[in-house]
PDB file of N, CA and C in Angstrom:
ATOM      1  N   MET L   1       0.878  -1.250   0.089  1.00 51.00           N
ATOM      2  CA  MET L   1       0.074   0.085   0.127  1.00 51.00           C
ATOM      3  C   MET L   1       0.637   1.199   0.057  1.00 51.00           C
ATOM      4  N   THR L   2       0.639   2.212  -0.924  1.00 60.00           N
ATOM      5  CA  THR L   2       1.630   3.282  -0.939  1.00 60.00           C
ATOM      6  C   THR L   2       1.047   4.333  -0.492  1.00 60.00           C
ATOM      7  N   SER L   3       1.642   5.062   0.515  1.00 69.00           N
ATOM      8  CA  SER L   3       1.080   6.216   1.472  1.00 69.00           C
ATOM      9  C   SER L   3       0.774   7.439   0.673  1.00 69.00           C
ATOM     10  N   VAL L   4       0.073   8.358   0.805  1.00 81.00           N
ATOM     11  CA  VAL L   4      -0.217   9.475   0.221  1.00 81.00           C
ATOM     12  C   VAL L   4       0.582  10.495   1.131  1.00 81.00           C
ATOM     13  N   ILE L   5       1.140  11.182   0.478  1.00 85.00           N
ATOM     14  CA  ILE L   5       1.998  12.491   0.971  1.00 85.00           C
ATOM     15  C   ILE L   5       1.040  13.563   1.657  1.00 85.00           C
ATOM     16  N   LYS L   6       0.924  13.867   2.599  1.00 88.00           N
ATOM     17  CA  LYS L   6      -0.067  14.965   2.969  1.00 88.00           C
ATOM     18  C   LYS L   6       0.451  16.342   3.276  1.00 88.00           C
ATOM     19  N   GLN L   7       1.630  16.076   3.774  1.00 92.00           N
ATOM     20  CA  GLN L   7       2.641  17.113   4.053  1.00 92.00           C
ATOM     21  C   GLN L   7       3.866  17.028   3.984  1.00 92.00           C
ATOM     22  N   SER L   8       4.816  18.385   3.860  1.00 94.00           N
ATOM     23  CA  SER L   8       6.247  18.271   3.633  1.00 94.00           C
ATOM     24  C   SER L   8       6.709  19.180   4.618  1.00 94.00           C
ATOM     25  N   ILE L   9       7.888  18.639   5.230  1.00 95.00           N
ATOM     26  CA  ILE L   9       8.578  19.465   6.216  1.00 95.00           C
ATOM     27  C   ILE L   9       9.979  19.956   5.589  1.00 95.00           C
ATOM     28  N   ILE L  10      10.100  21.102   5.637  1.00 94.00           N
ATOM     29  CA  ILE L  10      11.357  21.836   4.957  1.00 94.00           C
ATOM     30  C   ILE L  10      12.048  22.279   5.937  1.00 94.00           C
ATOM     31  N   ILE L  11      13.399  21.798   6.110  1.00 93.00           N
ATOM     32  CA  ILE L  11      14.371  22.193   7.099  1.00 93.00           C
ATOM     33  C   ILE L  11      15.464  22.870   6.455  1.00 93.00           C
ATOM     34  N   GLY L  12      15.660  24.209   6.810  1.00 91.00           N
ATOM     35  CA  GLY L  12      16.942  24.558   6.358  1.00 91.00           C
ATOM     36  C   GLY L  12      18.151  24.725   7.444  1.00 91.00           C
ATOM     37  N   ALA L  13      19.400  23.979   6.798  1.00 90.00           N
ATOM     38  CA  ALA L  13      20.457  23.421   7.326  1.00 90.00           C
ATOM     39  C   ALA L  13      21.768  23.915   7.089  1.00 90.00           C
ATOM     40  N   LEU L  14      22.148  25.041   7.399  1.00 87.00           N
ATOM     41  CA  LEU L  14      23.408  25.815   6.965  1.00 87.00           C
ATOM     42  C   LEU L  14      24.235  25.599   8.047  1.00 87.00           C
ATOM     43  N   ARG L  15      25.279  24.882   7.803  1.00 88.00           N
ATOM     44  CA  ARG L  15      26.505  24.688   8.906  1.00 88.00           C
ATOM     45  C   ARG L  15      25.932  24.227  10.489  1.00 88.00           C
ATOM     46  N   GLU L  16      24.997  23.132  10.159  1.00 92.00           N
ATOM     47  CA  GLU L  16      24.246  22.838  11.425  1.00 92.00           C
ATOM     48  C   GLU L  16      24.647  21.333  12.086  1.00 92.00           C
ATOM     49  N   GLU L  17      25.992  21.095  11.483  1.00 92.00           N
ATOM     50  CA  GLU L  17      26.713  19.671  12.206  1.00 92.00           C
ATOM     51  C   GLU L  17      26.349  19.635  13.794  1.00 92.00           C
ATOM     52  N   GLN L  18      26.374  20.453  14.496  1.00 93.00           N
ATOM     53  CA  GLN L  18      26.384  20.233  15.895  1.00 93.00           C
ATOM     54  C   GLN L  18      24.779  19.951  16.341  1.00 93.00           C
ATOM     55  N   ARG L  19      23.856  20.344  15.505  1.00 93.00           N
ATOM     56  CA  ARG L  19      22.550  19.788  16.049  1.00 93.00           C
ATOM     57  C   ARG L  19      21.720  19.118  15.090  1.00 93.00           C
ATOM     58  N   ILE L  20      22.009  19.124  13.791  1.00 94.00           N
ATOM     59  CA  ILE L  20      21.031  18.590  12.985  1.00 94.00           C
ATOM     60  C   ILE L  20      20.754  16.812  13.220  1.00 94.00           C
ATOM     61  N   GLY L  21      21.760  16.020  13.658  1.00 95.00           N
ATOM     62  CA  GLY L  21      21.376  14.894  14.123  1.00 95.00           C
ATOM     63  C   GLY L  21      20.274  14.603  15.116  1.00 95.00           C
ATOM     64  N   GLN L  22      20.499  15.522  16.238  1.00 96.00           N
ATOM     65  CA  GLN L  22      19.523  15.410  17.523  1.00 96.00           C
ATOM     66  C   GLN L  22      18.270  15.969  16.753  1.00 96.00           C
ATOM     67  N   SER L  23      18.281  17.044  16.136  1.00 96.00           N
ATOM     68  CA  SER L  23      16.765  17.311  15.724  1.00 96.00           C
ATOM     69  C   SER L  23      16.146  16.330  14.823  1.00 96.00           C
ATOM     70  N   LEU L  24      16.930  15.759  13.925  1.00 95.00           N
ATOM     71  CA  LEU L  24      16.344  14.657  12.993  1.00 95.00           C
ATOM     72  C   LEU L  24      15.711  13.367  13.758  1.00 95.00           C
ATOM     73  N   GLN L  25      16.396  13.234  14.870  1.00 96.00           N
ATOM     74  CA  GLN L  25      15.984  12.123  15.702  1.00 96.00           C
ATOM     75  C   GLN L  25      14.794  12.569  16.450  1.00 96.00           C
ATOM     76  N   GLU L  26      14.750  13.713  16.997  1.00 96.00           N
ATOM     77  CA  GLU L  26      13.601  14.068  17.880  1.00 96.00           C
ATOM     78  C   GLU L  26      12.321  14.456  16.956  1.00 96.00           C
ATOM     79  N   LEU L  27      12.532  14.927  15.685  1.00 95.00           N
ATOM     80  CA  LEU L  27      11.513  15.002  14.579  1.00 95.00           C
ATOM     81  C   LEU L  27      10.944  13.487  14.116  1.00 95.00           C
ATOM     82  N   SER L  28      11.911  12.568  14.196  1.00 95.00           N
ATOM     83  CA  SER L  28      11.257  11.366  13.615  1.00 95.00           C
ATOM     84  C   SER L  28      10.507  10.778  14.863  1.00 95.00           C
ATOM     85  N   GLU L  29      10.923  10.694  16.197  1.00 96.00           N
ATOM     86  CA  GLU L  29      10.143  10.305  17.367  1.00 96.00           C
ATOM     87  C   GLU L  29       8.755  10.925  17.339  1.00 96.00           C
ATOM     88  N   TYR L  30       8.891  12.252  17.217  1.00 95.00           N
ATOM     89  CA  TYR L  30       7.547  13.084  17.333  1.00 95.00           C
ATOM     90  C   TYR L  30       6.548  12.391  16.308  1.00 95.00           C
ATOM     91  N   LEU L  31       7.177  12.476  15.015  1.00 94.00           N
ATOM     92  CA  LEU L  31       5.856  11.976  13.744  1.00 94.00           C
ATOM     93  C   LEU L  31       5.728  10.451  14.171  1.00 94.00           C
ATOM     94  N   ARG L  32       6.576  10.071  14.712  1.00 94.00           N
ATOM     95  CA  ARG L  32       5.946   8.260  14.781  1.00 94.00           C
ATOM     96  C   ARG L  32       5.065   8.477  15.710  1.00 94.00           C
ATOM     97  N   LYS L  33       5.045   9.176  16.964  1.00 95.00           N
ATOM     98  CA  LYS L  33       4.369   9.203  18.136  1.00 95.00           C
ATOM     99  C   LYS L  33       2.767   9.717  17.738  1.00 95.00           C
ATOM    100  N   GLN L  34       2.759  10.691  16.722  1.00 92.00           N
ATOM    101  CA  GLN L  34       1.799  11.279  16.058  1.00 92.00           C
ATOM    102  C   GLN L  34       1.093  10.557  15.075  1.00 92.00           C
ATOM    103  N   ASN L  35       1.753   9.356  14.803  1.00 91.00           N
ATOM    104  CA  ASN L  35       1.221   8.264  13.516  1.00 91.00           C
ATOM    105  C   ASN L  35       1.187   9.255  12.378  1.00 91.00           C
ATOM    106  N   LEU L  36       2.359  10.402  11.918  1.00 89.00           N
ATOM    107  CA  LEU L  36       2.206  10.969  10.987  1.00 89.00           C
ATOM    108  C   LEU L  36       3.589  10.631  10.008  1.00 89.00           C
ATOM    109  N   LEU L  37       4.343   9.662  10.491  1.00 87.00           N
ATOM    110  CA  LEU L  37       5.629   9.498   9.786  1.00 87.00           C
ATOM    111  C   LEU L  37       5.450   8.806   8.386  1.00 87.00           C
ATOM    112  N   ASP L  38       4.429   8.016   7.955  1.00 84.00           N
ATOM    113  CA  ASP L  38       4.111   7.575   6.762  1.00 84.00           C
ATOM    114  C   ASP L  38       3.529   8.409   5.932  1.00 84.00           C
ATOM    115  N   ALA L  39       2.941   9.670   6.624  1.00 83.00           N
ATOM    116  CA  ALA L  39       2.078  10.503   5.523  1.00 83.00           C
ATOM    117  C   ALA L  39       2.923  11.913   5.398  1.00 83.00           C
ATOM    118  N   THR L  40       4.416  11.851   5.797  1.00 84.00           N
ATOM    119  CA  THR L  40       4.767  12.938   5.872  1.00 84.00           C
ATOM    120  C   THR L  40       6.295  12.901   4.967  1.00 84.00           C
ATOM    121  N   GLU L  41       6.461  13.934   4.222  1.00 85.00           N
ATOM    122  CA  GLU L  41       7.907  13.754   3.419  1.00 85.00           C
ATOM    123  C   GLU L  41       8.824  14.916   3.803  1.00 85.00           C
ATOM    124  N   LEU L  42       9.784  14.514   4.397  1.00 83.00           N
ATOM    125  CA  LEU L  42      10.758  15.365   5.006  1.00 83.00           C
ATOM    126  C   LEU L  42      11.595  15.781   4.057  1.00 83.00           C
ATOM    127  N   VAL L  43      11.759  17.085   3.591  1.00 86.00           N
ATOM    128  CA  VAL L  43      12.685  17.690   2.650  1.00 86.00           C
ATOM    129  C   VAL L  43      13.639  18.229   3.642  1.00 86.00           C
ATOM    130  N   ILE L  44      15.126  18.106   3.476  1.00 83.00           N
ATOM    131  CA  ILE L  44      15.979  18.830   3.979  1.00 83.00           C
ATOM    132  C   ILE L  44      16.870  19.567   3.038  1.00 83.00           C
ATOM    133  N   VAL L  45      16.958  20.830   3.277  1.00 79.00           N
ATOM    134  CA  VAL L  45      18.017  21.795   2.139  1.00 79.00           C
ATOM    135  C   VAL L  45      19.196  21.722   2.907  1.00 79.00           C
ATOM    136  N   VAL L  46      20.163  21.399   2.224  1.00 78.00           N
ATOM    137  CA  VAL L  46      21.359  21.614   2.983  1.00 78.00           C
ATOM    138  C   VAL L  46      22.310  22.146   2.025  1.00 78.00           C
ATOM    139  N   PRO L  47      22.477  23.574   1.909  1.00 72.00           N
ATOM    140  CA  PRO L  47      23.643  24.275   1.103  1.00 72.00           C
ATOM    141  C   PRO L  47      25.144  23.850   1.573  1.00 72.00           C
ATOM    142  N   ASP L  48      26.119  24.095   0.394  1.00 68.00           N
ATOM    143  CA  ASP L  48      27.575  23.849   0.879  1.00 68.00           C
ATOM    144  C   ASP L  48      27.959  24.619   2.015  1.00 68.00           C
ATOM    145  N   GLY L  49      27.912  24.145   3.270  1.00 70.00           N
ATOM    146  CA  GLY L  49      28.383  25.038   4.362  1.00 70.00           C
ATOM    147  C   GLY L  49      29.791  24.830   4.961  1.00 70.00           C
ATOM    148  N   GLY L  50      30.475  23.814   4.267  1.00 76.00           N
ATOM    149  CA  GLY L  50      31.815  23.624   4.638  1.00 76.00           C
ATOM    150  C   GLY L  50      32.082  22.778   5.855  1.00 76.00           C
ATOM    151  N   ASP L  51      30.972  22.088   6.204  1.00 88.00           N
ATOM    152  CA  ASP L  51      30.990  21.474   7.331  1.00 88.00           C
ATOM    153  C   ASP L  51      30.405  20.028   7.156  1.00 88.00           C
ATOM    154  N   LYS L  52      30.045  18.982   7.969  1.00 92.00           N
ATOM    155  CA  LYS L  52      29.586  17.561   7.871  1.00 92.00           C
ATOM    156  C   LYS L  52      28.072  17.633   7.900  1.00 92.00           C
ATOM    157  N   THR L  53      27.059  18.773   7.693  1.00 91.00           N
ATOM    158  CA  THR L  53      25.863  18.892   7.929  1.00 91.00           C
ATOM    159  C   THR L  53      25.447  17.640   6.853  1.00 91.00           C
ATOM    160  N   LYS L  54      25.643  17.899   5.697  1.00 91.00           N
ATOM    161  CA  LYS L  54      25.075  16.900   4.732  1.00 91.00           C
ATOM    162  C   LYS L  54      25.420  15.213   5.106  1.00 91.00           C
ATOM    163  N   GLU L  55      26.497  15.004   5.489  1.00 92.00           N
ATOM    164  CA  GLU L  55      26.977  13.358   5.844  1.00 92.00           C
ATOM    165  C   GLU L  55      26.245  13.269   7.088  1.00 92.00           C
ATOM    166  N   ILE L  56      25.646  14.009   7.935  1.00 94.00           N
ATOM    167  CA  ILE L  56      25.005  13.665   9.143  1.00 94.00           C
ATOM    168  C   ILE L  56      23.451  13.523   8.739  1.00 94.00           C
ATOM    169  N   VAL L  57      23.092  14.251   7.954  1.00 93.00           N
ATOM    170  CA  VAL L  57      21.647  14.450   7.336  1.00 93.00           C
ATOM    171  C   VAL L  57      21.385  12.862   6.613  1.00 93.00           C
ATOM    172  N   LEU L  58      22.463  12.753   5.853  1.00 94.00           N
ATOM    173  CA  LEU L  58      22.220  11.458   5.042  1.00 94.00           C
ATOM    174  C   LEU L  58      22.407  10.117   5.951  1.00 94.00           C
ATOM    175  N   SER L  59      22.995  10.304   7.146  1.00 95.00           N
ATOM    176  CA  SER L  59      23.031   9.354   8.008  1.00 95.00           C
ATOM    177  C   SER L  59      21.774   8.882   8.801  1.00 95.00           C
ATOM    178  N   HIS L  60      20.734  10.046   8.869  1.00 95.00           N
ATOM    179  CA  HIS L  60      19.735   9.687   9.428  1.00 95.00           C
ATOM    180  C   HIS L  60      18.276   9.713   8.388  1.00 95.00           C
ATOM    181  N   LYS L  61      18.668   9.702   7.410  1.00 93.00           N
ATOM    182  CA  LYS L  61      17.604   9.473   6.415  1.00 93.00           C
ATOM    183  C   LYS L  61      16.793   8.291   6.583  1.00 93.00           C
ATOM    184  N   ALA L  62      17.460   7.166   6.899  1.00 94.00           N
ATOM    185  CA  ALA L  62      16.570   5.921   6.985  1.00 94.00           C
ATOM    186  C   ALA L  62      15.325   5.798   8.283  1.00 94.00           C
ATOM    187  N   HIS L  63      15.454   7.091   9.063  1.00 94.00           N
ATOM    188  CA  HIS L  63      14.640   7.390  10.067  1.00 94.00           C
ATOM    189  C   HIS L  63      13.249   7.631   9.240  1.00 94.00           C
ATOM    190  N   PHE L  64      13.157   8.176   8.177  1.00 94.00           N
ATOM    191  CA  PHE L  64      12.066   8.694   7.522  1.00 94.00           C
ATOM    192  C   PHE L  64      11.691   7.945   6.199  1.00 94.00           C
ATOM    193  N   PRO L  65      10.643   7.489   6.134  1.00 93.00           N
ATOM    194  CA  PRO L  65      10.165   6.600   4.920  1.00 93.00           C
ATOM    195  C   PRO L  65      10.127   7.395   3.483  1.00 93.00           C
ATOM    196  N   HIS L  66       9.810   8.788   3.656  1.00 93.00           N
ATOM    197  CA  HIS L  66       9.991   9.652   2.706  1.00 93.00           C
ATOM    198  C   HIS L  66      10.986  10.753   3.058  1.00 93.00           C
ATOM    199  N   PHE L  67      11.933  10.936   2.133  1.00 93.00           N
ATOM    200  CA  PHE L  67      12.892  11.490   2.371  1.00 93.00           C
ATOM    201  C   PHE L  67      13.716  12.300   1.209  1.00 93.00           C
ATOM    202  N   ARG L  68      13.983  13.371   1.107  1.00 92.00           N
ATOM    203  CA  ARG L  68      14.678  14.017  -0.028  1.00 92.00           C
ATOM    204  C   ARG L  68      15.731  15.133   0.605  1.00 92.00           C
ATOM    205  N   LEU L  69      16.883  14.997   0.028  1.00 92.00           N
ATOM    206  CA  LEU L  69      18.256  15.963   0.371  1.00 92.00           C
ATOM    207  C   LEU L  69      18.086  16.880  -0.944  1.00 92.00           C
ATOM    208  N   VAL L  70      17.787  18.261  -0.580  1.00 92.00           N
ATOM    209  CA  VAL L  70      17.981  19.103  -1.880  1.00 92.00           C
ATOM    210  C   VAL L  70      19.221  20.081  -1.712  1.00 92.00           C
ATOM    211  N   GLU L  71      20.087  20.017  -2.718  1.00 89.00           N
ATOM    212  CA  GLU L  71      21.120  20.899  -2.815  1.00 89.00           C
ATOM    213  C   GLU L  71      21.069  21.912  -3.873  1.00 89.00           C
ATOM    214  N   PRO L  72      20.578  23.166  -3.374  1.00 87.00           N
ATOM    215  CA  PRO L  72      20.541  24.228  -4.452  1.00 87.00           C
ATOM    216  C   PRO L  72      21.687  24.671  -5.125  1.00 87.00           C
ATOM    217  N   GLY L  73      22.949  24.343  -4.720  1.00 82.00           N
ATOM    218  CA  GLY L  73      24.179  24.953  -5.202  1.00 82.00           C
ATOM    219  C   GLY L  73      24.815  25.825  -4.313  1.00 82.00           C
ATOM    220  N   ALA L  74      25.703  26.591  -4.585  1.00 81.00           N
ATOM    221  CA  ALA L  74      26.570  27.416  -3.832  1.00 81.00           C
ATOM    222  C   ALA L  74      25.656  28.228  -3.168  1.00 81.00           C
ATOM    223  N   PRO L  75      26.221  28.428  -1.829  1.00 77.00           N
ATOM    224  CA  PRO L  75      25.796  29.387  -0.880  1.00 77.00           C
ATOM    225  C   PRO L  75      25.368  30.668  -1.483  1.00 77.00           C
ATOM    226  N   LEU L  76      23.951  30.914  -1.416  1.00 81.00           N
ATOM    227  CA  LEU L  76      23.489  32.107  -2.039  1.00 81.00           C
ATOM    228  C   LEU L  76      22.370  32.927  -1.069  1.00 81.00           C
ATOM    229  N   GLY L  77      22.049  32.446   0.172  1.00 83.00           N
ATOM    230  CA  GLY L  77      21.086  32.595   0.812  1.00 83.00           C
ATOM    231  C   GLY L  77      20.084  32.053   1.278  1.00 83.00           C
ATOM    232  N   LYS L  78      19.650  32.133   2.520  1.00 85.00           N
ATOM    233  CA  LYS L  78      18.622  31.179   3.122  1.00 85.00           C
ATOM    234  C   LYS L  78      17.323  31.328   2.443  1.00 85.00           C
ATOM    235  N   GLY L  79      16.857  32.452   1.868  1.00 88.00           N
ATOM    236  CA  GLY L  79      15.658  32.394   0.999  1.00 88.00           C
ATOM    237  C   GLY L  79      15.686  31.530  -0.030  1.00 88.00           C
ATOM    238  N   ARG L  80      16.630  31.593  -0.874  1.00 89.00           N
ATOM    239  CA  ARG L  80      16.878  30.825  -1.969  1.00 89.00           C
ATOM    240  C   ARG L  80      16.878  29.274  -1.724  1.00 89.00           C
ATOM    241  N   ASP L  81      17.442  28.869  -0.466  1.00 89.00           N
ATOM    242  CA  ASP L  81      17.457  27.736  -0.248  1.00 89.00           C
ATOM    243  C   ASP L  81      16.283  27.020   0.150  1.00 89.00           C
ATOM    244  N   ILE L  82      15.433  27.704   0.877  1.00 90.00           N
ATOM    245  CA  ILE L  82      14.064  27.390   1.526  1.00 90.00           C
ATOM    246  C   ILE L  82      13.239  27.397   0.119  1.00 90.00           C
ATOM    247  N   GLN L  83      13.335  28.352  -0.757  1.00 92.00           N
ATOM    248  CA  GLN L  83      12.350  28.240  -1.866  1.00 92.00           C
ATOM    249  C   GLN L  83      12.698  27.066  -2.728  1.00 92.00           C
ATOM    250  N   ALA L  84      14.070  26.551  -2.853  1.00 92.00           N
ATOM    251  CA  ALA L  84      14.468  25.288  -3.425  1.00 92.00           C
ATOM    252  C   ALA L  84      13.738  23.946  -2.797  1.00 92.00           C
ATOM    253  N   GLY L  85      13.778  23.904  -1.438  1.00 92.00           N
ATOM    254  CA  GLY L  85      13.009  22.910  -0.804  1.00 92.00           C
ATOM    255  C   GLY L  85      11.482  22.712  -1.050  1.00 92.00           C
ATOM    256  N   VAL L  86      10.917  24.274  -1.202  1.00 93.00           N
ATOM    257  CA  VAL L  86       9.462  24.159  -0.950  1.00 93.00           C
ATOM    258  C   VAL L  86       9.100  24.015  -2.455  1.00 93.00           C
ATOM    259  N   LEU L  87       9.985  24.192  -3.599  1.00 93.00           N
ATOM    260  CA  LEU L  87       9.504  23.614  -4.902  1.00 93.00           C
ATOM    261  C   LEU L  87       9.598  22.356  -5.197  1.00 93.00           C
ATOM    262  N   GLN L  88      10.505  21.575  -4.098  1.00 92.00           N
ATOM    263  CA  GLN L  88      10.589  20.137  -4.140  1.00 92.00           C
ATOM    264  C   GLN L  88       9.479  19.492  -3.391  1.00 92.00           C
ATOM    265  N   ALA L  89       8.924  20.302  -2.440  1.00 93.00           N
ATOM    266  CA  ALA L  89       7.772  19.594  -1.693  1.00 93.00           C
ATOM    267  C   ALA L  89       6.616  19.208  -2.194  1.00 93.00           C
ATOM    268  N   THR L  90       5.981  18.263  -1.535  1.00 91.00           N
ATOM    269  CA  THR L  90       4.535  17.511  -2.123  1.00 91.00           C
ATOM    270  C   THR L  90       3.530  17.740  -1.055  1.00 91.00           C
ATOM    271  N   GLY L  91       2.460  17.543  -1.381  1.00 90.00           N
ATOM    272  CA  GLY L  91       1.273  17.557  -0.261  1.00 90.00           C
ATOM    273  C   GLY L  91       0.772  18.940  -0.224  1.00 90.00           C
ATOM    274  N   ALA L  92      -0.345  18.880   0.461  1.00 90.00           N
ATOM    275  CA  ALA L  92      -1.307  20.229   0.660  1.00 90.00           C
ATOM    276  C   ALA L  92      -0.687  20.960   1.530  1.00 90.00           C
ATOM    277  N   LEU L  93       0.041  20.549   2.555  1.00 93.00           N
ATOM    278  CA  LEU L  93       0.825  21.514   3.830  1.00 93.00           C
ATOM    279  C   LEU L  93       2.269  21.203   3.641  1.00 93.00           C
ATOM    280  N   LYS L  94       2.667  22.510   3.575  1.00 95.00           N
ATOM    281  CA  LYS L  94       4.312  22.756   3.477  1.00 95.00           C
ATOM    282  C   LYS L  94       4.981  23.460   4.837  1.00 95.00           C
ATOM    283  N   ILE L  95       5.562  22.764   5.509  1.00 94.00           N
ATOM    284  CA  ILE L  95       5.841  23.224   6.821  1.00 94.00           C
ATOM    285  C   ILE L  95       7.385  23.836   6.722  1.00 94.00           C
ATOM    286  N   PHE L  96       7.757  24.964   6.974  1.00 94.00           N
ATOM    287  CA  PHE L  96       9.275  25.350   7.376  1.00 94.00           C
ATOM    288  C   PHE L  96       9.644  25.285   8.546  1.00 94.00           C
ATOM    289  N   MET L  97      10.796  24.731   8.935  1.00 94.00           N
ATOM    290  CA  MET L  97      11.378  24.970  10.315  1.00 94.00           C
ATOM    291  C   MET L  97      13.041  25.065  10.066  1.00 94.00           C
ATOM    292  N   ASP L  98      13.751  25.992  11.093  1.00 92.00           N
ATOM    293  CA  ASP L  98      15.032  25.800  10.880  1.00 92.00           C
ATOM    294  C   ASP L  98      15.412  24.486  11.687  1.00 92.00           C
ATOM    295  N   ALA L  99      16.843  24.438  11.754  1.00 92.00           N
ATOM    296  CA  ALA L  99      17.255  22.969  11.972  1.00 92.00           C
ATOM    297  C   ALA L  99      17.412  22.809  13.683  1.00 92.00           C
ATOM    298  N   ASP L 100      17.007  23.710  14.444  1.00 92.00           N
ATOM    299  CA  ASP L 100      16.826  23.615  15.926  1.00 92.00           C
ATOM    300  C   ASP L 100      15.440  23.228  16.340  1.00 92.00           C
ATOM    301  N   LEU L 101      14.510  23.154  15.131  1.00 92.00           N
ATOM    302  CA  LEU L 101      13.085  22.538  15.377  1.00 92.00           C
ATOM    303  C   LEU L 101      12.349  23.919  15.954  1.00 92.00           C
TER     304      LEU L 101
END
């Protein structure tokens, strides 16, 4: 049975290696407890920040049945990065949050 994506969560994560792992763990646990994990697509926008944010994000992708990593290119600004995530989002509801939730 294929789940229908009802909402997307877009997380801006520029140089967030210190907190993104814990944030993704907390988000996964919350969505699971609310029975929302299967109906949620998690989109993480990770511009080139010169740290290990991307690697940490990819190590947590198994926590989410629907996951995308969006790399909009060289750092240009938070607005462009969030826009890139929103354009990749699906579902009727698109939620934006920072990496600290």
